[in-house]
Short mmCIF file of N, CA and C in Angstrom, two decimals:
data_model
loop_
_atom_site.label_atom_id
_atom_site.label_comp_id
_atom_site.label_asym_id
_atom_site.label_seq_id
_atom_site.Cartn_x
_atom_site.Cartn_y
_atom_site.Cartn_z
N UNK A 1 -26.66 -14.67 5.71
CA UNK A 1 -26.81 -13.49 4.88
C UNK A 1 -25.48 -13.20 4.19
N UNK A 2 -25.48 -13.15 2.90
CA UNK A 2 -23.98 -12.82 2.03
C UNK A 2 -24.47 -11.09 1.75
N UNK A 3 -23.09 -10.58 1.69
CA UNK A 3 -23.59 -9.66 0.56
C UNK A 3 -22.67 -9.56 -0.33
N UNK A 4 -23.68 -8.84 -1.52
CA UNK A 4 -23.44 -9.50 -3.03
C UNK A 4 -21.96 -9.36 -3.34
N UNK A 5 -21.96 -7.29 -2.82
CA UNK A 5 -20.41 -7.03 -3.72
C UNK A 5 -18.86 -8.54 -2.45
N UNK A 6 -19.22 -9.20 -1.87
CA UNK A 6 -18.11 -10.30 -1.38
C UNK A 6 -18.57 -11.60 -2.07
N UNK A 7 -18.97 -11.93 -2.86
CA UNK A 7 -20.01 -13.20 -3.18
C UNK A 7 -18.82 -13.49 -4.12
N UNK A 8 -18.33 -14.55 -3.97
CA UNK A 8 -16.97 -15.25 -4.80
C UNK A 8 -16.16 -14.66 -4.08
N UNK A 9 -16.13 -14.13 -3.27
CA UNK A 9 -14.91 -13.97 -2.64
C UNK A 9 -14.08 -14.70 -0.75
N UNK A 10 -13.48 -15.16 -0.13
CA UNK A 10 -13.41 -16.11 0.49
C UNK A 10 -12.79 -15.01 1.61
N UNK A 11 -12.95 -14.98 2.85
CA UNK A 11 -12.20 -14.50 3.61
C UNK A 11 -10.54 -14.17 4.05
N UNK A 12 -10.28 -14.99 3.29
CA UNK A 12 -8.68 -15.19 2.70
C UNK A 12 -8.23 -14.22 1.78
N UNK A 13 -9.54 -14.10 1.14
CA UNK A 13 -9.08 -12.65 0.09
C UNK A 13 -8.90 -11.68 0.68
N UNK A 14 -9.65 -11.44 1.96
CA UNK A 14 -9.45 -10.08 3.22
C UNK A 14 -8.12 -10.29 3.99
N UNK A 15 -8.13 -11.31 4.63
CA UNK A 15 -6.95 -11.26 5.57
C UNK A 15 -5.65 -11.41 5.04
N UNK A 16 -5.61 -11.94 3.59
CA UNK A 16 -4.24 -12.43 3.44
C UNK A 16 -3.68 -10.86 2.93
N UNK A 17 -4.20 -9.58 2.64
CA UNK A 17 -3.86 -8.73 2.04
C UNK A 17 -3.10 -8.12 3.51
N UNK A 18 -4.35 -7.90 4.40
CA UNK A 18 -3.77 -7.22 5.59
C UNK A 18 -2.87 -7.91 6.18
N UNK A 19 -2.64 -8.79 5.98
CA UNK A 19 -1.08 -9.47 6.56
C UNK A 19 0.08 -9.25 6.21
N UNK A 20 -0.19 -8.99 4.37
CA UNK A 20 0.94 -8.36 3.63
C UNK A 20 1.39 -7.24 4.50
N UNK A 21 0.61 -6.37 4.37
CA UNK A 21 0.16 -5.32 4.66
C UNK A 21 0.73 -5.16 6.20
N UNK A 22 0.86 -5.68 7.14
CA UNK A 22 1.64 -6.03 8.58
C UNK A 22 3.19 -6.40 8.28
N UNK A 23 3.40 -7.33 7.76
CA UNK A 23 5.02 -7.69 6.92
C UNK A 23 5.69 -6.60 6.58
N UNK A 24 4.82 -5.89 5.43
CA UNK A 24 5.63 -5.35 4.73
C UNK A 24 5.81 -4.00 5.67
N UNK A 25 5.31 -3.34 6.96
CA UNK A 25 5.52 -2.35 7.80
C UNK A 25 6.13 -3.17 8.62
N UNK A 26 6.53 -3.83 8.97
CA UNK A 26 6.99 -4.91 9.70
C UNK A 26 8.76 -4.44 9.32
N UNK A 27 9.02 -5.47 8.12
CA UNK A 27 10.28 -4.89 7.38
C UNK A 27 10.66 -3.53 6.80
N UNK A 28 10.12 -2.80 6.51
CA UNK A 28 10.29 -1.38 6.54
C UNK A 28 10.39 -0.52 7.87
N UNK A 29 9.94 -1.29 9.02
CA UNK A 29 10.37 -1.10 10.26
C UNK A 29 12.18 -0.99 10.48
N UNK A 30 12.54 -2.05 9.95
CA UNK A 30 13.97 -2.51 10.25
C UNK A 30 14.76 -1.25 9.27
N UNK A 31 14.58 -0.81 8.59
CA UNK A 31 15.24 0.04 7.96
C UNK A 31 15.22 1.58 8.41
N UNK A 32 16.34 2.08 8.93
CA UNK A 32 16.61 3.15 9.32
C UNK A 32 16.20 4.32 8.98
N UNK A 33 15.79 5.60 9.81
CA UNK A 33 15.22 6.91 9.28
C UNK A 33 16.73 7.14 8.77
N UNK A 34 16.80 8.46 7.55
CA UNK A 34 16.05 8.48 6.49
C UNK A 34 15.83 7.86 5.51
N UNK A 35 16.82 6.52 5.60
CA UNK A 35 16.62 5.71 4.05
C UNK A 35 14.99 5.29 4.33
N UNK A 36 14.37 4.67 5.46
CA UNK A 36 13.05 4.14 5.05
C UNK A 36 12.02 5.17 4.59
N UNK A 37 12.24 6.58 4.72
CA UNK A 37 11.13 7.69 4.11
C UNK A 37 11.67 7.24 2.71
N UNK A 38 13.08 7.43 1.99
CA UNK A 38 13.23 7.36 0.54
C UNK A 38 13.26 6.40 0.19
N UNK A 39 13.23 4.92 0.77
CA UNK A 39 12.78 3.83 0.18
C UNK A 39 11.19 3.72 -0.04
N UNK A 40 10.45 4.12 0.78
CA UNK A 40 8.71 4.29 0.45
C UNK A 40 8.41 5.35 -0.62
N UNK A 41 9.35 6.41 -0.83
CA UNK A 41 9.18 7.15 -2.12
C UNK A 41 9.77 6.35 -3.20
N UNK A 42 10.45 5.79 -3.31
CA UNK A 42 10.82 5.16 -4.40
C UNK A 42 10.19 3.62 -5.09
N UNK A 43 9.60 3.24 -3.58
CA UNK A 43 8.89 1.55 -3.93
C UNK A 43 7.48 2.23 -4.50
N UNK A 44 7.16 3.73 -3.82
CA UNK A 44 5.15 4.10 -4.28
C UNK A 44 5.54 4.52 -5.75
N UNK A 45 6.61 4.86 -5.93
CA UNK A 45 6.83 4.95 -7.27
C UNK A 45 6.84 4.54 -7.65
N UNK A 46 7.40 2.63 -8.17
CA UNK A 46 6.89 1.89 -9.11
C UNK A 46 5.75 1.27 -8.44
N UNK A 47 5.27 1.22 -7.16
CA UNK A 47 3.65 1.10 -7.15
C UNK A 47 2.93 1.79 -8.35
N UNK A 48 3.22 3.08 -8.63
CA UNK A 48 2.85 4.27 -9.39
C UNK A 48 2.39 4.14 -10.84
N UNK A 49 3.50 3.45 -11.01
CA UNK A 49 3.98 2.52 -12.29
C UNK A 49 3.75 1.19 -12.82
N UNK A 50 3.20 0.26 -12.06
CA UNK A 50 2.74 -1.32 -11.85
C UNK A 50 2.12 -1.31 -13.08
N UNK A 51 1.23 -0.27 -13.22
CA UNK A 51 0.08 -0.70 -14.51
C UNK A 51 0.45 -0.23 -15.66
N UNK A 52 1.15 0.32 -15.81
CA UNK A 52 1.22 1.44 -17.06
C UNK A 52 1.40 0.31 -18.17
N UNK A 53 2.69 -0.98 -18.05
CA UNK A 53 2.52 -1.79 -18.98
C UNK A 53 1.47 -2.68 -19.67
N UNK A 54 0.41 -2.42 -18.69
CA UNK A 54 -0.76 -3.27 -19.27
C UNK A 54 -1.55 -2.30 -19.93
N UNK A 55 -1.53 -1.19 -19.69
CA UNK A 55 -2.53 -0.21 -20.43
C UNK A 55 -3.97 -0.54 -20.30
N UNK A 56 -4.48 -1.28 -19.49
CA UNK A 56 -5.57 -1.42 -19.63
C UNK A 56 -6.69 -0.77 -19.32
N UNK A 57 -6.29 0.47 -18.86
CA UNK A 57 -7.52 1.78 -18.96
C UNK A 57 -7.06 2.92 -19.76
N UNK A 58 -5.96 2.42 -20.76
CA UNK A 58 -6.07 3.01 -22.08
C UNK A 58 -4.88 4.57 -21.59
N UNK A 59 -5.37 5.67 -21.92
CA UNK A 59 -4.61 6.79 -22.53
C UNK A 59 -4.50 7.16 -20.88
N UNK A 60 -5.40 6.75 -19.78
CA UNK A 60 -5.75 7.47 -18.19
C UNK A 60 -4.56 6.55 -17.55
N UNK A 61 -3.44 5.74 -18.13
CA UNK A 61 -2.41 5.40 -17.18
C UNK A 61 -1.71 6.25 -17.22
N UNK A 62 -1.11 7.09 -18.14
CA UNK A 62 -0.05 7.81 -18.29
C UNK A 62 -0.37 9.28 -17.18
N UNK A 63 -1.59 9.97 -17.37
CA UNK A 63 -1.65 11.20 -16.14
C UNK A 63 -1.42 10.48 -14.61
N UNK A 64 -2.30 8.90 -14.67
CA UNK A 64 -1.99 8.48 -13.67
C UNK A 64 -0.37 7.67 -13.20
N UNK A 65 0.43 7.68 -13.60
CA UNK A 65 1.93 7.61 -13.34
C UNK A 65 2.34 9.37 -13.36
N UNK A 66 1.74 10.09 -13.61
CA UNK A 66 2.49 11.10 -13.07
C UNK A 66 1.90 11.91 -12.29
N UNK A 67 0.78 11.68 -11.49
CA UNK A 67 0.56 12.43 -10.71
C UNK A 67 1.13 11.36 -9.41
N UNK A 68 1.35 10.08 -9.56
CA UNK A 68 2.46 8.91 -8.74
C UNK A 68 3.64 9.84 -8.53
N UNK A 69 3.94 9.92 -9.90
CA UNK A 69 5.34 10.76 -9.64
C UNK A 69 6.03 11.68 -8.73
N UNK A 70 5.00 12.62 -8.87
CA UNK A 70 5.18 13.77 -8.38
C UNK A 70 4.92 13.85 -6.66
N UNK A 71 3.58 12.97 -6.35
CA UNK A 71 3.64 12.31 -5.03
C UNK A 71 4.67 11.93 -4.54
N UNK A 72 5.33 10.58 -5.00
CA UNK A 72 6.60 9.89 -5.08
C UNK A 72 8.02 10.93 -4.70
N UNK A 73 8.03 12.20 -5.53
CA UNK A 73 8.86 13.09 -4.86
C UNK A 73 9.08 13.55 -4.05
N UNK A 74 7.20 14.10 -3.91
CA UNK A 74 7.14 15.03 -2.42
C UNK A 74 7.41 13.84 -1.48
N UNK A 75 7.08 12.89 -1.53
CA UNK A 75 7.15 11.90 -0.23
C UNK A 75 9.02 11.59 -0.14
N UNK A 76 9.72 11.78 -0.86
CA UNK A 76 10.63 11.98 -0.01
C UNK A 76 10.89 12.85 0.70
N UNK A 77 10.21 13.73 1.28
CA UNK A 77 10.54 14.40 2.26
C UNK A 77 9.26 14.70 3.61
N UNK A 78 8.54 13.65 3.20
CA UNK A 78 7.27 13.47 3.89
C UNK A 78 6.53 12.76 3.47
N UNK A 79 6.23 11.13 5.26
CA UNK A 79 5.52 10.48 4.55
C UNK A 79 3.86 10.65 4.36
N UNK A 80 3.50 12.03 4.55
CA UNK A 80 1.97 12.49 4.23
C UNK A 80 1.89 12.29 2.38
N UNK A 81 2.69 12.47 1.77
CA UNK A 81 2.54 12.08 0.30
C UNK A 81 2.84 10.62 0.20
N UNK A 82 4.06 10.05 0.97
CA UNK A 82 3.45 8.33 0.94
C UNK A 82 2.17 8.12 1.12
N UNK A 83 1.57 8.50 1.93
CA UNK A 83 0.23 7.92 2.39
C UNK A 83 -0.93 8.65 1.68
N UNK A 84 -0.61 10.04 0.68
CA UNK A 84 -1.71 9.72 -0.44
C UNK A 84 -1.32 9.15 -1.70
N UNK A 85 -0.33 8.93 -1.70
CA UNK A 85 -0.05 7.87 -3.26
C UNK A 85 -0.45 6.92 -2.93
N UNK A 86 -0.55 6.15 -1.86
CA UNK A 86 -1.12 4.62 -1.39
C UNK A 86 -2.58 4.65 -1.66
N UNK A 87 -3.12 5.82 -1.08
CA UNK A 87 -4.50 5.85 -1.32
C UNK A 87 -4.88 6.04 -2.58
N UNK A 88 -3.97 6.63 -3.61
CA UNK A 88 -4.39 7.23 -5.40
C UNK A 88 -4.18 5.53 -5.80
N UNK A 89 -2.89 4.58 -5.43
CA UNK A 89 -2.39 3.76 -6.02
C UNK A 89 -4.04 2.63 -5.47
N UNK A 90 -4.29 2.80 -4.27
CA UNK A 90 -5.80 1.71 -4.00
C UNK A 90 -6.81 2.37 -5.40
N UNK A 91 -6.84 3.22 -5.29
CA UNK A 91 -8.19 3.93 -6.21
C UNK A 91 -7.80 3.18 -7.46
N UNK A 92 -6.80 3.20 -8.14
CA UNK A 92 -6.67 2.74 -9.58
C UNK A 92 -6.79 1.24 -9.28
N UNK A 93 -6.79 0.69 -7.94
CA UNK A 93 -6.64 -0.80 -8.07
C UNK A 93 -7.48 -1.34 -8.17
N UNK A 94 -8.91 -0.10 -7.68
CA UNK A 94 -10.28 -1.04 -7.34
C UNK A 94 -10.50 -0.45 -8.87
N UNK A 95 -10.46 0.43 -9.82
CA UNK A 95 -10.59 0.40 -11.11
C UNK A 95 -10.11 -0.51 -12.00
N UNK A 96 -9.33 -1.01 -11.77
CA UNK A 96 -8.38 -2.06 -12.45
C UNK A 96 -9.10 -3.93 -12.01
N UNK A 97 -9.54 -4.00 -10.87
CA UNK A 97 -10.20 -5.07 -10.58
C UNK A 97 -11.87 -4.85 -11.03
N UNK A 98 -12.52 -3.75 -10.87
CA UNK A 98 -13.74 -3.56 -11.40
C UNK A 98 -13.75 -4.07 -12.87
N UNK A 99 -12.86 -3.03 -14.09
CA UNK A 99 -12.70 -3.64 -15.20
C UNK A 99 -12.31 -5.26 -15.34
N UNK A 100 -11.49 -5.74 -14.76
CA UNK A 100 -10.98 -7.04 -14.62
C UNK A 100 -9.43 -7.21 -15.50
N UNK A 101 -8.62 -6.20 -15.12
CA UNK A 101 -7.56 -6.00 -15.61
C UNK A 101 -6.78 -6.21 -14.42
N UNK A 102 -6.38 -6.93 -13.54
CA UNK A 102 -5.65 -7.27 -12.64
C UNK A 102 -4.35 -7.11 -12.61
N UNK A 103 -3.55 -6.51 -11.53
CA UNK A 103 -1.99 -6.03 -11.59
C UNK A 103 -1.21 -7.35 -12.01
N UNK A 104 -1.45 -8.68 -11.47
CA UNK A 104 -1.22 -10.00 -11.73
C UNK A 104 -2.30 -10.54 -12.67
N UNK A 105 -2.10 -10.49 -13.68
CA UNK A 105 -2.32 -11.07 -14.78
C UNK A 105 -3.13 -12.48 -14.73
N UNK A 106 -2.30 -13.11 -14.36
CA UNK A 106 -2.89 -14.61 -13.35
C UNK A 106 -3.69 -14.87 -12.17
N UNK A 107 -3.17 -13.85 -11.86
CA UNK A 107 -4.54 -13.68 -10.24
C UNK A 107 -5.33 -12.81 -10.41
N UNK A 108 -6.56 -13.56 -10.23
CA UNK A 108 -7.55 -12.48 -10.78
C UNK A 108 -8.03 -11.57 -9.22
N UNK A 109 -7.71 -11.47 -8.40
CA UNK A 109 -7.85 -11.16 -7.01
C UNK A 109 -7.22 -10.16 -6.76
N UNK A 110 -5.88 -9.85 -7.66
CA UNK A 110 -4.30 -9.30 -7.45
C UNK A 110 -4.44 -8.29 -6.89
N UNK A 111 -5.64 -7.83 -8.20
CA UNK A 111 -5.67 -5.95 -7.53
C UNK A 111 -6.76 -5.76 -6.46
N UNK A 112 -7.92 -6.71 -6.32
CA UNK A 112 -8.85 -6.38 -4.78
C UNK A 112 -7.23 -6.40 -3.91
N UNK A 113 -6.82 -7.65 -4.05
CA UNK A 113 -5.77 -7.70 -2.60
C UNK A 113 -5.00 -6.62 -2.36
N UNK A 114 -4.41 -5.95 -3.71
CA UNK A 114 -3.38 -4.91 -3.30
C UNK A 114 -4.74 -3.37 -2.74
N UNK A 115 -5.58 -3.50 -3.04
CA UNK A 115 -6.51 -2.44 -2.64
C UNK A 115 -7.04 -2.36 -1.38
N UNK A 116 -6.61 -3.87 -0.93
CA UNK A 116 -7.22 -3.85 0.87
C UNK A 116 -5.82 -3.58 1.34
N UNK A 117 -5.06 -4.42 1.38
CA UNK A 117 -3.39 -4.21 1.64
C UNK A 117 -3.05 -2.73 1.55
N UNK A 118 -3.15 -1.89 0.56
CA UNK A 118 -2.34 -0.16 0.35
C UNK A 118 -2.77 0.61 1.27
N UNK A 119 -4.18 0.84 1.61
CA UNK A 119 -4.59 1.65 2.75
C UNK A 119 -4.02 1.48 3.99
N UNK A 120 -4.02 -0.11 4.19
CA UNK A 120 -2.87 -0.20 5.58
C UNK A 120 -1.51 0.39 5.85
N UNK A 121 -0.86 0.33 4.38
CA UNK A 121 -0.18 1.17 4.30
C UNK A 121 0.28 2.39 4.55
N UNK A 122 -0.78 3.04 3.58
CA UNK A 122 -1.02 4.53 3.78
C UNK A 122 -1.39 5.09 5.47
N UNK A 123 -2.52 4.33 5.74
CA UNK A 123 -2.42 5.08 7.28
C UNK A 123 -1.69 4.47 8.33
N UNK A 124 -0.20 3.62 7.88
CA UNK A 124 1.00 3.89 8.68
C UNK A 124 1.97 4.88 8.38
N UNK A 125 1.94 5.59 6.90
CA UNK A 125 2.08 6.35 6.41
C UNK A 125 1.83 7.73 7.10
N UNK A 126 0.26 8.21 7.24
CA UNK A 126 -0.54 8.80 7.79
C UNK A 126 -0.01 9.33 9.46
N UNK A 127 0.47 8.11 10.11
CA UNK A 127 1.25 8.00 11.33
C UNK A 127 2.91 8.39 11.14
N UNK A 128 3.35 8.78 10.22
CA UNK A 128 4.57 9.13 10.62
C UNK A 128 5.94 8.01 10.28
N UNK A 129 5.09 6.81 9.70
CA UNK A 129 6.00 5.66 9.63
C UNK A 129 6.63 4.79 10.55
N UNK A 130 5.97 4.78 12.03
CA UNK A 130 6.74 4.51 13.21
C UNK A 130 7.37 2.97 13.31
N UNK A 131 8.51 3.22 13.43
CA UNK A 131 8.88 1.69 13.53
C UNK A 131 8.24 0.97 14.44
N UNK A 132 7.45 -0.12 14.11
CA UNK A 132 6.96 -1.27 14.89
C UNK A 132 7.74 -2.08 15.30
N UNK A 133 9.05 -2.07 15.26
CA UNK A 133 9.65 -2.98 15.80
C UNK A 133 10.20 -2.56 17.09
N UNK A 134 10.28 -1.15 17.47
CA UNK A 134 10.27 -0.62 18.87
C UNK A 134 9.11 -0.94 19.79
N UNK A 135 7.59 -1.09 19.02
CA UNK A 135 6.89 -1.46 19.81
C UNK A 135 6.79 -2.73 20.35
N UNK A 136 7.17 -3.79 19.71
CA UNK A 136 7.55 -5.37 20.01
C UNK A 136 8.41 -5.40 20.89
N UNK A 137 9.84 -4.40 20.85
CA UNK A 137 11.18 -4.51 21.49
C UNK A 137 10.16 -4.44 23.43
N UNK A 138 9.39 -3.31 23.32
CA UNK A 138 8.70 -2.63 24.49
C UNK A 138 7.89 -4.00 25.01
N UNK A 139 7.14 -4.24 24.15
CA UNK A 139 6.13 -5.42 25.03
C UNK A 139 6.96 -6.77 25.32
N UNK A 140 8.27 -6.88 24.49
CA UNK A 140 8.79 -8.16 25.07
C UNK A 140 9.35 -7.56 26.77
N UNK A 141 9.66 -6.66 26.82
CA UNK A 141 10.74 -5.95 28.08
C UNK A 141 9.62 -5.85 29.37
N UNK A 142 8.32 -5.89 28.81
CA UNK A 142 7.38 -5.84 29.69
C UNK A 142 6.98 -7.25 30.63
N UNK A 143 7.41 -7.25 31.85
CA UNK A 143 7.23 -8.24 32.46
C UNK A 143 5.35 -9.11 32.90
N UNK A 144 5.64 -10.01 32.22
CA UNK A 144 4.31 -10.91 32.41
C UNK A 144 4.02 -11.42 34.19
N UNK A 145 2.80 -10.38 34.64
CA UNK A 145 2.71 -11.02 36.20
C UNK A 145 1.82 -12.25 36.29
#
């Protein structure tokens, strides 16, 4: 049994996003409170921004880079606005792959992938940003009986 809306699409298109999506909280792990809250305000910001050069939903990029923006601000001082710009930045992605205007130009996949990938994001976001690399540090220290 397929269903339709995955039909051309390969399981690779699912997992390879959420892996990003592990990495990239992974390495943002390693970076210290407070620069890693103002580095996630400043990277959702040109997330925010990714499309605007293609224009390809016309006159609706421009409100949409600034309501990024303004997210992008508040989230420096809380990552509860990281984690709804991730979710505004998925919404324009599955619009942007519906039309077939892809963030990668060349990959026509670009924007499904960044749309499964951002939510992971966002609800580490959602959590407070916790470094995962304390949780690794913990399970290595944990003795195997």
């Amino acid at each position: 049994m397929t269903l339709s809306f995955l039909a051309g699409y390969s399981i690779a298109d699912v997992i390879a996003p959420i892996a990003v999506a592990m990495a990239w909280i992974t390495l943002m792990s390693l970076v210290k409170e407070p620069m890693r809250r103002s580095l996630m305000a400043i990277l959702v910001a040109g997330a925010g921004a990714a499309y605007i050069s293609g224009g390809a939903i016309g006159a609706w990029e421009l409100p949409f880079t600034v309501v990024m923006a303004f997210c992008s601000y508040r989230a420096l001082g809380s990552y509860w606005f990281s984690g709804i710009a991730w979710l505004l930045h998925t919404a324009w992605d599955i619009v942007h792959h519906l039309t077939g205007h892809p963030i990668i130009p060349f990959y026509a996949t670009s924007s499904l992938g960044c749309a499964i990938c951002d939510p992971v994001i966002a609800i580490w976001c959602f959590a407070g940003a916790p470094p995962v690399t304390a949780w690794f540090r913990r399970r290595a220290a944990v003795p195997i009986p």
